Amino acid sequence: MAPEETPMTSDDRMIFRSAEIISVGTELLVGQIVDTNAHFLSEQLSQIGLSTYRHVVVGDNTERLEQAIRHALTDNDLVITTGGLGPTEDDITALVAARVAGVSLVSNRDITDRLESRGRYVSPGYPLIPEGSRYFHNDNGTAPGSLTFFTLNRSQKAILMLPGPPDEMEPMFLRYVRPVLEMHSAAKFVHRYVRLTGIGESRSEDMIRDLIDSQDEVTIAPYANPGEVVFRVSQRLESGDDDKTDEAVEAIVERVGEFVFEIGQRTLNEVVLDMLVSRGETCAFAESCTGGMLASSLASIPGASKALLGGFITYNDEMKQSLLGVPRDILEGEGAVSEECVRAMADHCRLRTGADYALAVSGFAGPSGGTEDTPVGTVYIALSKCSGLTVKRFFFRGDRERVMRQSVVAALNLLRRGMIDG
Ligand code: ATP
């Protein structure tokens, strides 16, 4: 029987008010692995309107895990565990959860049949799930998930157990568990994203200060990535509530529209690639200080070959001269980090590749290098297209990695604007 078909019980009408996530595994406590499961689950729960009150990490220790689950259940009606569901001695989660729920562990014919039909070795007496629980198949491993409802001190509680490996847990959650949790949520959260580039976090925040200060049902949360500012617009919706996030997004765009490259989830490289593909145009890159990062930012997206032709990594002067024909007098006069140099790089790159657009980047990423007039953090970026050439000088703060990342973002944005301007 598929999990969607497991019989409804009165517990299926329980509304979860809050959840605590317990990540089980000594390797988490000793710093061997990072707890990405809690991060993933919190994001998912917030999308379906379930509040997460606490994250806890516990080693593979029966008493401490039982203590943690009992403590979590005093403040929350749902406890979600990940990890410790395997067949070995130190996999204690199911045992402890069943003890807390006051039920025994049982095997389930449907789960074992399905594992065997997939050619999985099933060790005797494994897997066991708490009696009466709703179970979730593991399409990528052997440990099933389970959701157990029970009464503790006259309150209705539930424990959701999920496997530890993210490549098992995440697909299981998305495919089987989330639809079930949605039925137990009284609300859902709507999140919209307005993404900006070419402007800093504080300036953009100042431009929408009154919207942030007057937020009520709709909240606006700004955050920054290198070269990008994101405004997350969220609203908690209960049945009958109007979704007001569109209005809030419109109000933001009215103020900062010239910097907005996306209303949604796409990153700048995805936006640029989609624009190129929809216009049937191509690009190529001549990179110095970004050392290939620019090309790789597009190449990392499936389908990049529809628009990305290739490019040149011309890190030293000889390569700029021999591969891109940058004249020696520019390299010796104005220098490699100069408007003249990126102009020549971009033009030659476009001519040699036949691309519709060629971007060239040259700068001082640091920590050493630079001159009094051209300090570390100075980056020149040129865009060559058949209707002309644009050059911009930027000054980026931060370490080498940050300067390189900001250069990539600025270059992609120059290309984006170049396409819009025609
Ligand atoms: P298995 O069926 O593989 O035994 P399990 O549920 O018993 O699954 P664990 O043995 O606890 O899971 O963990 C297996 C692996 O999953 C860990 O070694 C680690 O790589 C990954 N993992 C476990 N918990 C987390 C977590 N919270 N965040 C990220 N990765 C995790």
PDB file of C-alpha atoms in Angstrom, residues 22-26 29 57-69 84 89-93 95-96 99:
ATOM      1  CA  ILE A  22      16.323  16.619  16.554  1.00  0.00           C
ATOM      2  CA  SER A  23      19.301  15.538  14.480  1.00  0.00           C
ATOM      3  CA  VAL A  24      20.716  12.264  15.753  1.00  0.00           C
ATOM      4  CA  GLY A  25      24.331  11.242  15.227  1.00  0.00           C
ATOM      5  CA  THR A  26      27.601  11.458  17.105  1.00  0.00           C
ATOM      6  CA  LEU A  29      28.534  16.438  17.534  1.00  0.00           C
ATOM      7  CA  VAL A  57      21.662  17.693  18.019  1.00  0.00           C
ATOM      8  CA  VAL A  58      22.084  14.490  20.052  1.00  0.00           C
ATOM      9  CA  GLY A  59      24.720  11.750  19.792  1.00  0.00           C
ATOM     10  CA  ASP A  60      23.922   8.058  19.431  1.00  0.00           C
ATOM     11  CA  ASN A  61      23.057   7.685  23.097  1.00  0.00           C
ATOM     12  CA  THR A  62      19.761   6.156  24.197  1.00  0.00           C
ATOM     13  CA  GLU A  63      19.248   8.120  27.430  1.00  0.00           C
ATOM     14  CA  ARG A  64      20.189  11.479  26.020  1.00  0.00           C
ATOM     15  CA  LEU A  65      17.995  10.957  22.951  1.00  0.00           C
ATOM     16  CA  GLU A  66      15.019   9.966  25.131  1.00  0.00           C
ATOM     17  CA  GLN A  67      15.594  13.020  27.310  1.00  0.00           C
ATOM     18  CA  ALA A  68      15.766  15.256  24.228  1.00  0.00           C
ATOM     19  CA  ILE A  69      12.568  13.846  22.718  1.00  0.00           C
ATOM     20  CA  GLY A  84      19.826   6.713  13.612  1.00  0.00           C
ATOM     21  CA  GLU A  89      23.585  -1.209  17.169  1.00  0.00           C
ATOM     22  CA  ASP A  90      24.061   2.542  17.318  1.00  0.00           C
ATOM     23  CA  ASP A  91      20.846   3.181  15.352  1.00  0.00           C
ATOM     24  CA  ILE A  92      18.615   3.845  18.306  1.00  0.00           C
ATOM     25  CA  THR A  93      16.041   6.380  17.149  1.00  0.00           C
ATOM     26  CA  LEU A  95      13.642   2.185  19.673  1.00  0.00           C
ATOM     27  CA  VAL A  96      13.622   5.363  21.739  1.00  0.00           C
ATOM     28  CA  ARG A  99       9.369   3.842  24.006  1.00  0.00           C
TER      29      ARG A  99
END
